[in-house]
């Protein structure tokens, strides 16, 4: 058991053997120019500061043998899983499925759909392809977490107020404790970043806790020194 004593709204404990690091949509489509994020009118450079803190947590989670899962937002090439309400929204220069500099926008198998190289998943780390904002919606994430006995999620990724928030809300409703490291989540809107984080921890932690990568890294390094830290539930092929 390890403690995040500076977490907001109050300290939280977690165990590495029933905690998963969940990296939400750290894809080129959101973090690099020419992808879905930029087509929506956003400055993607605002998100890139999340990559290094996410990478530090990813390496620490791997070193602690903690569960790691990645998600990707995207659609089938025939767009049959993309609702018209999503494809038709707004007036972007290119819509979902149209050809951009990183291939077809937000389509599985295209270069833009890949996770950024700094955070490339290992074979043993499930990658959850999701058609919506929430990582639990129309995916097998819940099944995988249940099979692994996971109770706590450390949720990182982009964007704070969209896919991270939706996933934290979904996770909280399903009984998972959610911890969000503030520097590992990013928004195209600085104000939404601030308020999005405040919303999670408000009202006594209505959806979860807010922490940061430094505090979680220290906790993971303490956990790694503890002889009982290994995750026996997990078998790595
Ligand atoms: N537009 C925006 O802020 N986000 C998304 O469309 N998807 C995710 O947050 N991944």
mmCIF file of C-alpha atoms and ligand atoms in Angstrom:
data_model
loop_
_atom_site.group_PDB
_atom_site.id
_atom_site.type_symbol
_atom_site.label_atom_id
_atom_site.label_comp_id
_atom_site.label_asym_id
_atom_site.label_seq_id
_atom_site.Cartn_x
_atom_site.Cartn_y
_atom_site.Cartn_z
ATOM 1 C CA UNK A 1 0.000 0.000 0.000
ATOM 2 C CA UNK A 2 1.402 3.369 -0.935
ATOM 3 C CA UNK A 3 0.174 6.829 -0.012
ATOM 4 C CA UNK A 4 -0.190 10.022 -2.066
ATOM 5 C CA UNK A 5 -0.326 12.470 0.798
ATOM 6 C CA UNK A 6 -0.541 15.630 -1.328
ATOM 7 C CA UNK A 7 -3.436 14.349 -3.434
ATOM 8 C CA UNK A 8 -6.517 16.553 -3.675
ATOM 9 C CA UNK A 9 -9.013 16.755 -2.078
ATOM 10 C CA UNK A 10 -7.307 14.507 0.509
ATOM 11 C CA UNK A 11 -4.602 11.803 0.662
ATOM 12 C CA UNK A 12 -5.266 8.570 -1.191
ATOM 13 C CA UNK A 13 -3.731 5.098 -0.890
ATOM 14 C CA UNK A 14 -3.297 2.596 -3.675
ATOM 15 C CA UNK A 15 -1.705 -0.817 -4.178
ATOM 16 C CA UNK A 16 0.391 -1.371 -7.276
ATOM 17 C CA UNK A 17 -0.937 -4.898 -7.761
ATOM 18 C CA UNK A 18 -4.512 -3.717 -8.172
ATOM 19 C CA UNK A 19 -3.784 -0.392 -9.869
ATOM 20 C CA UNK A 20 -3.509 0.254 -13.597
ATOM 21 C CA UNK A 21 -1.902 3.116 -15.459
ATOM 22 C CA UNK A 22 -4.368 4.099 -18.184
ATOM 23 C CA UNK A 23 -3.002 6.318 -20.954
ATOM 24 C CA UNK A 24 -5.829 7.954 -22.863
ATOM 25 C CA UNK A 25 -5.486 8.734 -26.583
ATOM 26 C CA UNK A 26 -1.826 9.846 -26.637
ATOM 27 C CA UNK A 27 -2.089 9.651 -30.423
ATOM 28 C CA UNK A 28 -0.453 11.591 -33.208
ATOM 29 C CA UNK A 29 -3.967 12.661 -34.273
ATOM 30 C CA UNK A 30 -4.221 14.767 -31.105
ATOM 31 C CA UNK A 31 -0.577 15.688 -30.437
ATOM 32 C CA UNK A 32 0.875 16.388 -33.881
ATOM 33 C CA UNK A 33 -0.011 18.928 -36.562
ATOM 34 C CA UNK A 34 -2.295 17.723 -39.359
ATOM 35 C CA UNK A 35 -4.417 15.397 -37.243
ATOM 36 C CA UNK A 36 -7.904 15.427 -35.791
ATOM 37 C CA UNK A 37 -7.036 17.909 -33.012
ATOM 38 C CA UNK A 38 -5.691 20.495 -35.432
ATOM 39 C CA UNK A 39 -8.621 19.974 -37.830
ATOM 40 C CA UNK A 40 -10.888 20.976 -34.955
ATOM 41 C CA UNK A 41 -9.045 24.311 -34.823
ATOM 42 C CA UNK A 42 -6.715 23.554 -31.911
ATOM 43 C CA UNK A 43 -3.064 24.391 -31.237
ATOM 44 C CA UNK A 44 -1.675 20.894 -30.692
ATOM 45 C CA UNK A 45 1.590 22.178 -29.211
ATOM 46 C CA UNK A 46 -0.349 22.835 -25.983
ATOM 47 C CA UNK A 47 -0.612 19.085 -25.397
ATOM 48 C CA UNK A 48 2.983 18.087 -25.995
ATOM 49 C CA UNK A 49 4.112 18.947 -22.455
ATOM 50 C CA UNK A 50 2.227 15.879 -21.236
ATOM 51 C CA UNK A 51 4.451 13.442 -23.141
ATOM 52 C CA UNK A 52 7.495 13.499 -20.846
ATOM 53 C CA UNK A 53 5.619 13.192 -17.513
ATOM 54 C CA UNK A 54 3.501 10.408 -19.052
ATOM 55 C CA UNK A 55 6.664 8.676 -20.212
ATOM 56 C CA UNK A 56 8.198 8.903 -16.728
ATOM 57 C CA UNK A 57 5.088 7.309 -15.202
ATOM 58 C CA UNK A 58 4.965 4.697 -17.954
ATOM 59 C CA UNK A 59 8.572 3.628 -17.313
ATOM 60 C CA UNK A 60 8.011 3.575 -13.543
ATOM 61 C CA UNK A 61 4.811 1.531 -13.906
ATOM 62 C CA UNK A 62 6.664 -0.971 -16.099
ATOM 63 C CA UNK A 63 9.516 -1.166 -13.580
ATOM 64 C CA UNK A 64 6.996 -1.851 -10.804
ATOM 65 C CA UNK A 65 5.222 -4.492 -12.925
ATOM 66 C CA UNK A 66 2.013 -2.501 -12.631
ATOM 67 C CA UNK A 67 -0.711 -2.975 -15.238
ATOM 68 C CA UNK A 68 -0.468 -0.531 -18.134
ATOM 69 C CA UNK A 69 -3.203 0.020 -20.714
ATOM 70 C CA UNK A 70 -3.413 2.432 -23.636
ATOM 71 C CA UNK A 71 -6.450 3.729 -25.478
ATOM 72 C CA UNK A 72 -6.853 5.119 -28.986
ATOM 73 C CA UNK A 73 -9.818 7.048 -30.267
ATOM 74 C CA UNK A 74 -10.673 6.178 -33.844
ATOM 75 C CA UNK A 75 -12.951 4.509 -36.319
ATOM 76 C CA UNK A 76 -13.229 1.697 -38.815
ATOM 77 C CA UNK A 77 -12.145 2.611 -42.353
ATOM 78 C CA UNK A 78 -15.756 2.352 -43.542
ATOM 79 C CA UNK A 79 -16.843 4.724 -40.717
ATOM 80 C CA UNK A 80 -19.633 2.331 -39.761
ATOM 81 C CA UNK A 81 -18.870 2.902 -36.059
ATOM 82 C CA UNK A 82 -18.785 6.705 -36.325
ATOM 83 C CA UNK A 83 -22.091 8.417 -35.629
ATOM 84 C CA UNK A 84 -23.162 11.160 -38.016
ATOM 85 C CA UNK A 85 -23.430 13.457 -35.002
ATOM 86 C CA UNK A 86 -19.638 13.160 -34.665
ATOM 87 C CA UNK A 87 -18.601 13.169 -38.335
ATOM 88 C CA UNK A 88 -20.828 16.081 -39.232
ATOM 89 C CA UNK A 89 -20.069 18.314 -36.256
ATOM 90 C CA UNK A 90 -18.668 21.795 -36.906
ATOM 91 C CA UNK A 91 -16.996 22.995 -40.060
ATOM 92 C CA UNK A 92 -13.464 21.550 -40.028
ATOM 93 C CA UNK A 93 -11.146 21.834 -43.071
ATOM 94 C CA UNK A 94 -11.100 18.013 -43.108
ATOM 95 C CA UNK A 95 -13.582 15.659 -41.494
ATOM 96 C CA UNK A 96 -13.087 12.246 -39.877
ATOM 97 C CA UNK A 97 -12.155 9.780 -42.629
ATOM 98 C CA UNK A 98 -10.743 12.403 -45.016
ATOM 99 C CA UNK A 99 -7.112 12.315 -46.084
ATOM 100 C CA UNK A 100 -4.682 14.496 -44.120
ATOM 101 C CA UNK A 101 -0.877 14.612 -43.845
ATOM 102 C CA UNK A 102 -0.937 11.660 -41.408
ATOM 103 C CA UNK A 103 -3.367 9.561 -43.440
ATOM 104 C CA UNK A 104 -7.123 9.427 -43.037
ATOM 105 C CA UNK A 105 -8.202 11.477 -40.026
ATOM 106 C CA UNK A 106 -8.998 9.393 -36.901
ATOM 107 C CA UNK A 107 -9.072 6.096 -38.784
ATOM 108 C CA UNK A 108 -7.622 2.890 -37.317
ATOM 109 C CA UNK A 109 -4.447 1.731 -39.022
ATOM 110 C CA UNK A 110 -3.522 5.193 -40.306
ATOM 111 C CA UNK A 111 -0.281 6.895 -39.134
ATOM 112 C CA UNK A 112 -2.218 9.621 -37.285
ATOM 113 C CA UNK A 113 -4.044 6.990 -35.243
ATOM 114 C CA UNK A 114 -0.774 5.665 -33.778
ATOM 115 C CA UNK A 115 0.297 6.427 -30.255
ATOM 116 C CA UNK A 116 3.199 8.907 -30.200
ATOM 117 C CA UNK A 117 6.552 7.054 -30.403
ATOM 118 C CA UNK A 118 7.682 8.194 -26.943
ATOM 119 C CA UNK A 119 4.801 6.221 -25.388
ATOM 120 C CA UNK A 120 4.666 3.269 -27.765
ATOM 121 C CA UNK A 121 2.915 0.320 -26.068
ATOM 122 C CA UNK A 122 4.723 -2.920 -25.290
ATOM 123 C CA UNK A 123 3.187 -6.168 -26.540
ATOM 124 C CA UNK A 124 1.987 -7.048 -23.025
ATOM 125 C CA UNK A 125 0.107 -3.756 -22.677
ATOM 126 C CA UNK A 126 -3.480 -3.901 -23.960
ATOM 127 C CA UNK A 127 -4.432 -1.206 -26.448
ATOM 128 C CA UNK A 128 -8.126 -0.373 -26.269
ATOM 129 C CA UNK A 129 -9.573 0.995 -29.508
ATOM 130 C CA UNK A 130 -12.566 3.129 -28.671
ATOM 131 C CA UNK A 131 -15.057 4.834 -30.940
ATOM 132 C CA UNK A 132 -16.197 7.379 -28.346
ATOM 133 C CA UNK A 133 -14.840 9.714 -25.743
ATOM 134 C CA UNK A 134 -15.117 7.337 -22.796
ATOM 135 C CA UNK A 135 -12.755 4.354 -22.697
ATOM 136 C CA UNK A 136 -15.501 2.110 -21.269
ATOM 137 C CA UNK A 137 -18.006 2.822 -24.036
ATOM 138 C CA UNK A 138 -18.230 -0.076 -26.544
ATOM 139 C CA UNK A 139 -14.872 -1.559 -25.483
ATOM 140 C CA UNK A 140 -13.642 -4.506 -23.412
ATOM 141 C CA UNK A 141 -11.771 -2.259 -20.953
ATOM 142 C CA UNK A 142 -14.031 -3.139 -18.005
ATOM 143 C CA UNK A 143 -13.635 -6.859 -18.677
ATOM 144 C CA UNK A 144 -9.847 -6.601 -18.825
ATOM 145 C CA UNK A 145 -9.670 -4.536 -15.630
ATOM 146 C CA UNK A 146 -11.984 -6.978 -13.824
ATOM 147 C CA UNK A 147 -9.978 -9.994 -14.990
ATOM 148 C CA UNK A 148 -6.860 -8.355 -13.570
ATOM 149 C CA UNK A 149 -8.515 -7.445 -10.267
ATOM 150 C CA UNK A 150 -7.898 -3.745 -10.858
ATOM 151 C CA UNK A 151 -9.548 -1.329 -8.407
ATOM 152 C CA UNK A 152 -7.621 1.926 -8.939
ATOM 153 C CA UNK A 153 -6.869 3.735 -12.185
ATOM 154 C CA UNK A 154 -4.148 6.320 -12.670
ATOM 155 C CA UNK A 155 -5.597 8.149 -15.654
ATOM 156 C CA UNK A 156 -3.287 10.153 -17.946
ATOM 157 C CA UNK A 157 -3.689 11.471 -21.468
ATOM 158 C CA UNK A 158 -5.605 13.905 -23.627
ATOM 159 C CA UNK A 159 -7.715 15.843 -23.515
ATOM 160 C CA UNK A 160 -8.449 16.648 -19.896
ATOM 161 C CA UNK A 161 -12.003 17.858 -20.277
ATOM 162 C CA UNK A 162 -13.015 15.476 -23.067
ATOM 163 C CA UNK A 163 -11.726 11.878 -23.138
ATOM 164 C CA UNK A 164 -9.947 11.933 -19.762
ATOM 165 C CA UNK A 165 -12.983 13.402 -18.001
ATOM 166 C CA UNK A 166 -15.440 11.062 -19.703
ATOM 167 C CA UNK A 167 -13.307 8.046 -18.821
ATOM 168 C CA UNK A 168 -12.852 9.137 -15.197
ATOM 169 C CA UNK A 169 -16.611 9.645 -14.863
ATOM 170 C CA UNK A 170 -17.303 6.257 -16.444
ATOM 171 C CA UNK A 171 -14.691 4.601 -14.229
ATOM 172 C CA UNK A 172 -16.040 6.224 -11.093
ATOM 173 C CA UNK A 173 -19.564 5.015 -11.905
ATOM 174 C CA UNK A 174 -18.192 1.489 -12.307
ATOM 175 C CA UNK A 175 -16.531 1.505 -8.885
ATOM 176 C CA UNK A 176 -12.940 2.313 -9.821
ATOM 177 C CA UNK A 177 -10.936 4.788 -7.767
ATOM 178 C CA UNK A 178 -9.472 7.287 -10.240
ATOM 179 C CA UNK A 179 -6.307 9.314 -9.667
ATOM 180 C CA UNK A 180 -5.413 11.962 -12.240
ATOM 181 C CA UNK A 181 -1.834 13.330 -12.314
ATOM 182 C CA UNK A 182 -2.345 16.962 -13.323
ATOM 183 C CA UNK A 183 0.840 17.265 -15.404
ATOM 184 C CA UNK A 184 0.061 14.044 -17.313
ATOM 185 C CA UNK A 185 -3.216 15.318 -18.746
ATOM 186 C CA UNK A 186 -3.557 18.141 -21.235
ATOM 187 C CA UNK A 187 -6.112 20.404 -22.822
ATOM 188 C CA UNK A 188 -6.101 22.717 -25.842
ATOM 189 C CA UNK A 189 -7.695 25.276 -23.473
ATOM 190 C CA UNK A 190 -5.687 26.339 -20.382
ATOM 191 C CA UNK A 191 -8.872 27.363 -18.593
ATOM 192 C CA UNK A 192 -10.495 23.971 -19.233
ATOM 193 C CA UNK A 193 -7.345 22.282 -17.925
ATOM 194 C CA UNK A 194 -7.622 24.162 -14.639
ATOM 195 C CA UNK A 195 -11.367 23.850 -14.236
ATOM 196 C CA UNK A 196 -11.450 20.268 -15.532
ATOM 197 C CA UNK A 197 -9.035 19.216 -12.806
ATOM 198 C CA UNK A 198 -10.903 21.205 -10.153
ATOM 199 C CA UNK A 199 -14.147 19.481 -11.154
ATOM 200 C CA UNK A 200 -12.699 16.027 -10.509
ATOM 201 C CA UNK A 201 -11.567 16.827 -6.979
ATOM 202 C CA UNK A 202 -14.448 19.146 -5.980
ATOM 203 C CA UNK A 203 -17.216 18.072 -3.632
ATOM 204 C CA UNK A 204 -14.943 15.751 -1.655
ATOM 205 C CA UNK A 205 -13.532 14.118 -4.800
ATOM 206 C CA UNK A 206 -16.774 13.664 -6.681
ATOM 207 C CA UNK A 207 -15.049 11.707 -9.494
ATOM 208 C CA UNK A 208 -11.591 11.033 -8.045
ATOM 209 C CA UNK A 209 -8.312 12.531 -6.909
ATOM 210 C CA UNK A 210 -5.796 14.923 -8.430
ATOM 211 C CA UNK A 211 -2.094 14.258 -7.932
ATOM 212 C CA UNK A 212 1.019 14.802 -10.068
ATOM 213 C CA UNK A 213 3.706 12.670 -11.687
ATOM 214 C CA UNK A 214 6.385 13.598 -9.135
ATOM 215 C CA UNK A 215 4.336 12.386 -6.221
ATOM 216 C CA UNK A 216 3.245 9.192 -7.977
ATOM 217 C CA UNK A 217 6.815 8.445 -9.117
ATOM 218 C CA UNK A 218 8.003 8.728 -5.514
ATOM 219 C CA UNK A 219 5.187 6.421 -4.407
ATOM 220 C CA UNK A 220 6.024 3.866 -7.104
ATOM 221 C CA UNK A 221 9.674 3.916 -6.188
ATOM 222 C CA UNK A 222 8.756 3.237 -2.523
ATOM 223 C CA UNK A 223 6.459 0.435 -3.671
ATOM 224 C CA UNK A 224 9.248 -1.105 -5.778
ATOM 225 C CA UNK A 225 11.450 -1.352 -2.683
ATOM 226 C CA UNK A 226 8.739 -3.275 -0.868
ATOM 227 C CA UNK A 227 9.134 -7.049 -1.234
ATOM 228 C CA UNK A 228 5.416 -7.644 -1.799
ATOM 229 C CA UNK A 229 5.039 -5.327 -4.758
ATOM 230 C CA UNK A 230 4.889 -7.872 -7.584
ATOM 231 C CA UNK A 231 1.631 -8.255 -9.425
ATOM 232 C CA UNK A 232 0.858 -11.970 -9.250
ATOM 233 C CA UNK A 233 -2.413 -11.629 -11.138
ATOM 234 C CA UNK A 234 -0.749 -10.779 -14.374
ATOM 235 C CA UNK A 235 0.864 -13.171 -16.796
ATOM 236 C CA UNK A 236 2.964 -11.604 -19.505
ATOM 237 C CA UNK A 237 3.096 -13.593 -22.742
HETATM 238 N N1 LIG B 1 -11.403 17.463 -29.090
HETATM 239 C C1 LIG B 1 -10.939 17.061 -27.925
HETATM 240 O O1 LIG B 1 -10.599 17.853 -27.044
HETATM 241 N N2 LIG B 1 -10.791 15.733 -27.677
HETATM 242 C C2 LIG B 1 -11.224 14.679 -28.452
HETATM 243 O O2 LIG B 1 -11.873 14.849 -29.473
HETATM 244 N N3 LIG B 1 -10.836 13.430 -28.053
HETATM 245 C C3 LIG B 1 -10.092 13.162 -26.900
HETATM 246 O O3 LIG B 1 -10.119 13.926 -25.931
HETATM 247 N N4 LIG B 1 -9.305 12.101 -26.915
#
